[in-house]
PDB file of C-alpha atoms in Angstrom:
ATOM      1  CA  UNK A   6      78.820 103.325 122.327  1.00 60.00           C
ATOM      2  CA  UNK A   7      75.760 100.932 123.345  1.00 59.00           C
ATOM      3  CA  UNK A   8      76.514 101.600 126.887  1.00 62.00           C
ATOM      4  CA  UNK A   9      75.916 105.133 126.170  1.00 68.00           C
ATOM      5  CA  UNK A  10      73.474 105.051 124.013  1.00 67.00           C
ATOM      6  CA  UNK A  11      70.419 106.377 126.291  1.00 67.00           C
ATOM      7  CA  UNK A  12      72.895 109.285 127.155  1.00 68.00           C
ATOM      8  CA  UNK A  13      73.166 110.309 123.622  1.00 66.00           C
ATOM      9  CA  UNK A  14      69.487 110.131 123.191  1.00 68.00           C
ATOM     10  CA  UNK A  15      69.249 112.583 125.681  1.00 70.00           C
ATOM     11  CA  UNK A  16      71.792 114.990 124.125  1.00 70.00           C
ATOM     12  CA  UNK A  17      69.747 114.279 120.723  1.00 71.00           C
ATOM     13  CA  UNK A  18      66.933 115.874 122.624  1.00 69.00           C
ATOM     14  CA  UNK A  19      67.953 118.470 124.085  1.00 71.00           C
ATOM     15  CA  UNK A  20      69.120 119.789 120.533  1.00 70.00           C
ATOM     16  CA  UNK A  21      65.854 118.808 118.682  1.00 67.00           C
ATOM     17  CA  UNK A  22      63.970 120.335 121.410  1.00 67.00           C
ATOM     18  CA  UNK A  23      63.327 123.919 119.934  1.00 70.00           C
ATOM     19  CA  UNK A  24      62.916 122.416 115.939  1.00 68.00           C
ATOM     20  CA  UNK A  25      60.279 119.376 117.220  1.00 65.00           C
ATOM     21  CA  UNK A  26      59.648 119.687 120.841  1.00 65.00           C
ATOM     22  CA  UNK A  27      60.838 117.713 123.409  1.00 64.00           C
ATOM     23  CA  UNK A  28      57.571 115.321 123.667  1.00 66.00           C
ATOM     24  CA  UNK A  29      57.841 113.872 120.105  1.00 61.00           C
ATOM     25  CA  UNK A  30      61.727 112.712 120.785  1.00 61.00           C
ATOM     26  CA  UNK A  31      61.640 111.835 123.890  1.00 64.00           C
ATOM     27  CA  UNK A  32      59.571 108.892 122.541  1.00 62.00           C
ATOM     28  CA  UNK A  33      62.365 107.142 121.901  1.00 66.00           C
ATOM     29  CA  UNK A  34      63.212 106.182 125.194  1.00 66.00           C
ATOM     30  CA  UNK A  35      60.896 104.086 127.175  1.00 64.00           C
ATOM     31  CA  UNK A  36      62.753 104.545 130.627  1.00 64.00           C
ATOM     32  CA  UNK A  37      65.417 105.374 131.854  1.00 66.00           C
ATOM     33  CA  UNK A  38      67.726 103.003 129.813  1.00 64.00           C
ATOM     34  CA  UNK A  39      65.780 101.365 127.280  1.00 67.00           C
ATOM     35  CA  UNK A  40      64.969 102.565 124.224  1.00 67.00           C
ATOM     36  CA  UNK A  41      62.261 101.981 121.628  1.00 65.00           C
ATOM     37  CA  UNK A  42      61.349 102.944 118.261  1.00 63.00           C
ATOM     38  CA  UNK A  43      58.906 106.116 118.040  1.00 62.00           C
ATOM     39  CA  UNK A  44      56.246 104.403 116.204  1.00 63.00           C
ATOM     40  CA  UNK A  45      54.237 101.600 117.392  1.00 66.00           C
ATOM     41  CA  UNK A  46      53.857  98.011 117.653  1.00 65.00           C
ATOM     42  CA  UNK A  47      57.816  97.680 117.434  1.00 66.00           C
ATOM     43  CA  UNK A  48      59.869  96.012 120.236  1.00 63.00           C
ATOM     44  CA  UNK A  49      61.979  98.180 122.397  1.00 63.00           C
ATOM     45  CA  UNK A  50      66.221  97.457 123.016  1.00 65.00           C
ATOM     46  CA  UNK A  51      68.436  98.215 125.862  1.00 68.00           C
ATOM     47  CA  UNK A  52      71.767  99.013 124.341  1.00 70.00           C
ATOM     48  CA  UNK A  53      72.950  99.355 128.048  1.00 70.00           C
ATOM     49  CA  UNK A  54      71.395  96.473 129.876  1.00 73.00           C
ATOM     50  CA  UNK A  55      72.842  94.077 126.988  1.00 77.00           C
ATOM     51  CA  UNK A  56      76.173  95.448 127.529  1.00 78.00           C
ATOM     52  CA  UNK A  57      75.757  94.230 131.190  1.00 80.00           C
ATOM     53  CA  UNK A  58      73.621  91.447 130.200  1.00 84.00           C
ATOM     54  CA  UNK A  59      75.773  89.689 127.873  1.00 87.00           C
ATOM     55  CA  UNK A  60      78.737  89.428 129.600  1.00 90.00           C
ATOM     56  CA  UNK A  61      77.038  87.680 132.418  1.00 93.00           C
ATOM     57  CA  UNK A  62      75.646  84.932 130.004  1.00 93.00           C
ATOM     58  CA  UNK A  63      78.788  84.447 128.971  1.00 93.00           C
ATOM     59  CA  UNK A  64      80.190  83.806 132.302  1.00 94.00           C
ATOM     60  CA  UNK A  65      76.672  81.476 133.327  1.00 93.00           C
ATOM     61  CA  UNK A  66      77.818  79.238 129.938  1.00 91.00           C
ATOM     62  CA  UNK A  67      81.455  79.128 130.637  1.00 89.00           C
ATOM     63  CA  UNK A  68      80.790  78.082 134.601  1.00 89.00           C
ATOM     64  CA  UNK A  69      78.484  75.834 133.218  1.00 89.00           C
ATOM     65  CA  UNK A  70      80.724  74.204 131.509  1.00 86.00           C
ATOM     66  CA  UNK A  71      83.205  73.820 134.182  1.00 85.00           C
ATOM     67  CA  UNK A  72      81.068  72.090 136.614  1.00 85.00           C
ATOM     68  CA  UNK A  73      79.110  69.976 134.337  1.00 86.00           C
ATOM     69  CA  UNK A  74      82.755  69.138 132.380  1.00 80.00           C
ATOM     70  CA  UNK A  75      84.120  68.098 135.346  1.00 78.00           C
ATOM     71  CA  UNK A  76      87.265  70.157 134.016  1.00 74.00           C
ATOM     72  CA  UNK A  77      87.395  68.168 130.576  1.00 78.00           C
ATOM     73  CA  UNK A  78      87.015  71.492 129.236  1.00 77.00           C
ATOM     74  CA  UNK A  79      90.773  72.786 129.867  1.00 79.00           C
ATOM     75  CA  UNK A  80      92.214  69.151 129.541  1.00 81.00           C
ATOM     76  CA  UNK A  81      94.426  68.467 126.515  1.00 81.00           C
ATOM     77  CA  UNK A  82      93.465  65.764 124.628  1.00 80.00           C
ATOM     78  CA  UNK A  83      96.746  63.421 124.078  1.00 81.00           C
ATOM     79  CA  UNK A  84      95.515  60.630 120.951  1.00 72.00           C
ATOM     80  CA  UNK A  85      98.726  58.652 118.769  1.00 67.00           C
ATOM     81  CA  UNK A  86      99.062  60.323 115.499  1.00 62.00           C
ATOM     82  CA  UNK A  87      96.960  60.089 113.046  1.00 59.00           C
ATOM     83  CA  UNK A  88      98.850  57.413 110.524  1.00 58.00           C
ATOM     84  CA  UNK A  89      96.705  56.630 107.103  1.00 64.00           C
ATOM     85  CA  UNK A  90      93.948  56.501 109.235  1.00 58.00           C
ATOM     86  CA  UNK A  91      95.507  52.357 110.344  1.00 60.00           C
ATOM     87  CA  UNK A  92      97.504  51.929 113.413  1.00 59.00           C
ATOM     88  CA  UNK A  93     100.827  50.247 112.124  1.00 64.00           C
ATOM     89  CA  UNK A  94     100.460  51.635 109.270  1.00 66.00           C
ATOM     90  CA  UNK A  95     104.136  53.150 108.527  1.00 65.00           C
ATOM     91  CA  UNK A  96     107.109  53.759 105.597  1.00 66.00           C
ATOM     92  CA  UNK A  97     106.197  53.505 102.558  1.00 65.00           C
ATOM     93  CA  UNK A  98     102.465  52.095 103.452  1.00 66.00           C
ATOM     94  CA  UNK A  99     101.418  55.540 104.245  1.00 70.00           C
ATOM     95  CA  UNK A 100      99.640  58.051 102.184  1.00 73.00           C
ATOM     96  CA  UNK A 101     100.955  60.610 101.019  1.00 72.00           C
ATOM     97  CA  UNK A 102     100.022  64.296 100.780  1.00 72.00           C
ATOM     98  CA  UNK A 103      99.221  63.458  96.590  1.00 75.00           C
ATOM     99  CA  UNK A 104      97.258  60.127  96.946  1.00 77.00           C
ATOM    100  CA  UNK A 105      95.230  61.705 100.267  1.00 77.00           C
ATOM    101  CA  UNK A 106      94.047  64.292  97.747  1.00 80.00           C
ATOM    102  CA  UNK A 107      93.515  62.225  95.137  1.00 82.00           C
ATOM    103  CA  UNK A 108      90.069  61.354  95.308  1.00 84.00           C
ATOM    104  CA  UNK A 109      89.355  65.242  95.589  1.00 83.00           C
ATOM    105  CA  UNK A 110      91.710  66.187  92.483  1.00 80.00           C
ATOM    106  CA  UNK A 111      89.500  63.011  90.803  1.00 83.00           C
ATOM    107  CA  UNK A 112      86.434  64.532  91.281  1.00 85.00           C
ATOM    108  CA  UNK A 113      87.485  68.149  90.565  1.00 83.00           C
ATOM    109  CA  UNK A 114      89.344  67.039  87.504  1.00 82.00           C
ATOM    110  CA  UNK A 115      86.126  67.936  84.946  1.00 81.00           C
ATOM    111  CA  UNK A 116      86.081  71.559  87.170  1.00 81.00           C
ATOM    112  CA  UNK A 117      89.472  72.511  87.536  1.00 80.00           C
ATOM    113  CA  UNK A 118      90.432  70.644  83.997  1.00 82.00           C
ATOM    114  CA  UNK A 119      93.437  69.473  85.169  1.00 80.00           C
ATOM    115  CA  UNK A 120      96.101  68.417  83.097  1.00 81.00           C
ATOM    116  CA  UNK A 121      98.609  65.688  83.785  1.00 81.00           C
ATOM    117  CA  UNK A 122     102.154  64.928  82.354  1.00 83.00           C
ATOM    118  CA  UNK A 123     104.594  61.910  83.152  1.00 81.00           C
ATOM    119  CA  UNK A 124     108.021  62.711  81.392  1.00 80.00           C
ATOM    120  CA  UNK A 125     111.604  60.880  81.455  1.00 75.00           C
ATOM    121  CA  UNK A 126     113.946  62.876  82.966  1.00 71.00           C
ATOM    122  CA  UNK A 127     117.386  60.542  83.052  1.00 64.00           C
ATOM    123  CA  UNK A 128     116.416  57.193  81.328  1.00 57.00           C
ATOM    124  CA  UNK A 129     120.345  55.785  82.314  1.00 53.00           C
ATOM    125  CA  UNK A 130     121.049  56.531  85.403  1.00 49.00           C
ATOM    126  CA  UNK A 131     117.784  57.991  86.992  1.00 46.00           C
ATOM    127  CA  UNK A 132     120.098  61.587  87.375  1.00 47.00           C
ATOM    128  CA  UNK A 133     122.030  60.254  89.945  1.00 52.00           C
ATOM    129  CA  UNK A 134     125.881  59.566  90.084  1.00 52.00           C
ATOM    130  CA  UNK A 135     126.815  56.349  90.872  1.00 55.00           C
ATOM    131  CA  UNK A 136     123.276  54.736  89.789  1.00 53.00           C
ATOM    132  CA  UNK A 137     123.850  50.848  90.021  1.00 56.00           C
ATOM    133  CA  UNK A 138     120.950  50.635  87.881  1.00 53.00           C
ATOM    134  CA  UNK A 139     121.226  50.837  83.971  1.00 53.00           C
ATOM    135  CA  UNK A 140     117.472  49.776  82.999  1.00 53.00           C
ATOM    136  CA  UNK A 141     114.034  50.858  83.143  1.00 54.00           C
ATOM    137  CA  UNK A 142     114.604  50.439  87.395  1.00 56.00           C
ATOM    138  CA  UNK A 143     116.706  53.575  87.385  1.00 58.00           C
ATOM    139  CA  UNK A 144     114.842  55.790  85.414  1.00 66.00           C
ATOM    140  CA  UNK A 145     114.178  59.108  86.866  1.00 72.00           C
ATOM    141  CA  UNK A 146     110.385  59.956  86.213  1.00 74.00           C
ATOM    142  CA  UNK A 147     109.146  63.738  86.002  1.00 79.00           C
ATOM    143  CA  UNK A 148     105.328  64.083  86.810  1.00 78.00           C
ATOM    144  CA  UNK A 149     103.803  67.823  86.671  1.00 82.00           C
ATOM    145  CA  UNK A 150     100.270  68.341  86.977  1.00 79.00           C
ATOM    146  CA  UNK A 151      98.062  71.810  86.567  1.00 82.00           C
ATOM    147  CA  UNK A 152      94.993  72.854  86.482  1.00 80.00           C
ATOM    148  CA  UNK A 153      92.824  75.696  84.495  1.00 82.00           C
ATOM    149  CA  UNK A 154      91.768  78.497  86.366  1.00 83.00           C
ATOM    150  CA  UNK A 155      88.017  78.757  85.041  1.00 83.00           C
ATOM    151  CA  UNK A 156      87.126  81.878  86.227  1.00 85.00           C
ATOM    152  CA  UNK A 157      89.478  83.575  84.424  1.00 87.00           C
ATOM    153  CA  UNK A 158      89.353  81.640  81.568  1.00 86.00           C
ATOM    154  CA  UNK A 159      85.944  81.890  81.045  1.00 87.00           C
ATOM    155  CA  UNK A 160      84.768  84.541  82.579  1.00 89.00           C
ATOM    156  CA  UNK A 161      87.384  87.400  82.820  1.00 91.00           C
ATOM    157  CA  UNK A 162      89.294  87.101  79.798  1.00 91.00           C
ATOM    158  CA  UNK A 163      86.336  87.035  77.323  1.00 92.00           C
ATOM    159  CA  UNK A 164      85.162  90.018  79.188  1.00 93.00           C
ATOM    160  CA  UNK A 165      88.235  91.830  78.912  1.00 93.00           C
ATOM    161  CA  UNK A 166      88.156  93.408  75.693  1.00 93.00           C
ATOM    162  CA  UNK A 167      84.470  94.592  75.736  1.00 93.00           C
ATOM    163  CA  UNK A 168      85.516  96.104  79.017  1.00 93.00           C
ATOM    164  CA  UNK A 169      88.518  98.008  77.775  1.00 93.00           C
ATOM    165  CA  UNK A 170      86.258  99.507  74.396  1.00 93.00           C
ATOM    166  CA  UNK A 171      83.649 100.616  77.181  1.00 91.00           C
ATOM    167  CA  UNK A 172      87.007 102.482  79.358  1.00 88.00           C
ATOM    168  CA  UNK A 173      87.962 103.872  76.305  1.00 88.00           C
ATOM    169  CA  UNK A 174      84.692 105.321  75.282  1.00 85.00           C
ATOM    170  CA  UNK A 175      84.220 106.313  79.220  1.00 80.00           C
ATOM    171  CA  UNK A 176      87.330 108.533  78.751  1.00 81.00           C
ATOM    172  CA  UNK A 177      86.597 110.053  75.804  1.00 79.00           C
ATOM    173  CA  UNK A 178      83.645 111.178  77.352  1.00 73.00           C
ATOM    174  CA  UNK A 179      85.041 112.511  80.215  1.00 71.00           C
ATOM    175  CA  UNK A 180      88.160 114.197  78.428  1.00 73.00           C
ATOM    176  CA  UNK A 181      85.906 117.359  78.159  1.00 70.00           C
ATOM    177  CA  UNK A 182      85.502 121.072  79.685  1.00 76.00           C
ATOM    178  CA  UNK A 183      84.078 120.797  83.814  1.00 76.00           C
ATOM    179  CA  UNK A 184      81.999 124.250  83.660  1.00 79.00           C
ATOM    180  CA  UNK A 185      80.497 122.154  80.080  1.00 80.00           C
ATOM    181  CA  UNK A 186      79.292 119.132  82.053  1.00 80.00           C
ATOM    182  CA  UNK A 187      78.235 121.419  84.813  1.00 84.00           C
ATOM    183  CA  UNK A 188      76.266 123.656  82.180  1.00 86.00           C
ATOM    184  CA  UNK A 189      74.481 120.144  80.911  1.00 86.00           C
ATOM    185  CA  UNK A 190      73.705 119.079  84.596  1.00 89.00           C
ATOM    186  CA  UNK A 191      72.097 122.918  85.419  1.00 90.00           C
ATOM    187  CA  UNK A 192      70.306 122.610  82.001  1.00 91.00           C
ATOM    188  CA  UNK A 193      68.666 119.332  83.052  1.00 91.00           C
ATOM    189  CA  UNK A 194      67.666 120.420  86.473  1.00 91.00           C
ATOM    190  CA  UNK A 195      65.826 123.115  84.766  1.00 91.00           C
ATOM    191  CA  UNK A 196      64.228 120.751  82.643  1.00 90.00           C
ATOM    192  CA  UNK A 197      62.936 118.881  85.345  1.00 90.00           C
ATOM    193  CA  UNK A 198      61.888 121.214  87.616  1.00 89.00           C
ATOM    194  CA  UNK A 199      59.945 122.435  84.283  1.00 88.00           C
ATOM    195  CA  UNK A 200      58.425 118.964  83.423  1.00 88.00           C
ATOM    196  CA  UNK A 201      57.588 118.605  87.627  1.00 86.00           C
ATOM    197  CA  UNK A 202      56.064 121.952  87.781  1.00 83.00           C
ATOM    198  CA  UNK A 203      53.994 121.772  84.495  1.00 83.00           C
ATOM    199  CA  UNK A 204      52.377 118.201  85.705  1.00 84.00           C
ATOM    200  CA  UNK A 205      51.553 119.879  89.125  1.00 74.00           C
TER     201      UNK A 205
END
């Protein structure tokens, strides 16, 4: 459509012609292609020369980027993986996914009020058939964790019920006649048409 856009200025002004003349809207277009805005001291935009423009930028940048890249720009970065941020590091030595976003649940904790809970599951045999282990070794451990969603603790449920009292007024209101509310709106038209035409 900004390609176009002088074109439909045109059209614009060829229907406007016979309500405000041609001279006051054709100042909207400076030439040919570019338009401007009909008052002053504005700056004027070519829809059509940026769709032309822009493209060509974009292909300037991206040959730019070839020659001064000396084709780094396509090449596929090959790096080992990234490992606990330590080369060697491996097994058990790793993080995992829970201690990597420790720190962050840490410092969320007082936000998100999380709540922690370390339970025994199978104190005998850790829940496993077979379990060699009979003591405090082979105990299976349950660990849940959850946190409080604030927003709607704190914000959306206390606001629920005065919400539902306003719907329920709201819809008492509007369980009336249509022709009554369109009675009230004609009535207070006519008041202010009165009120407007006794001040003037």
């Amino acid at each position: 459509m900004a390609a176009v856009a002088p074109l439909w200025i045109r059209v614009l002004i060829a229907g406007l012609d016979p309500v405000v003349g041609r001279d006051v809207a054709a100042g909207a277009l400076k030439s040919e292609w570019v338009l401007q805005p009909v008052y002053s001291e504005f700056s004027a935009l070519s829809p059509s020369w940026l769709v032309v423009v822009m493209p060509l930028l974009l292909l300037a940048v991206l040959g730019m980027c070839i020659v001064f890249g000396r084709g780094r720009m396509f090449a596929v970065r090959r790096v080992p993986a990234w490992r606990s941020a330590t080369g060697g590091v491996s097994g058990e030595n790793q993080y995992t996914p829970f201690g990597f976003a420790n720190p962050t649940r840490k410092v969320l904790a007082n936000l998100l009020l999380t709540r922690s809970e370390l339970t025994v599951l199978e104190r005998e045999s850790g829940g496993r058939t077979g379990d060699p282990h009979r003591d405090a070794a082979g105990t299976h451990l349950g660990y849940t964790t959850d946190v409080v969603e604030v927003v709607e603790r704190f914000l959306f449920r206390p606001l629920r019920l005065p919400l539902l009292m306003v719907v329920h007024l709201a819809k008492r209101l509007q369980n009336g006649r249509l022709d009554a509310y369109l009675a009230y709106m004609l009535i207070a038209l006519l008041a202010v048409l009165a009120v407007v035409a006794g001040l003037a």
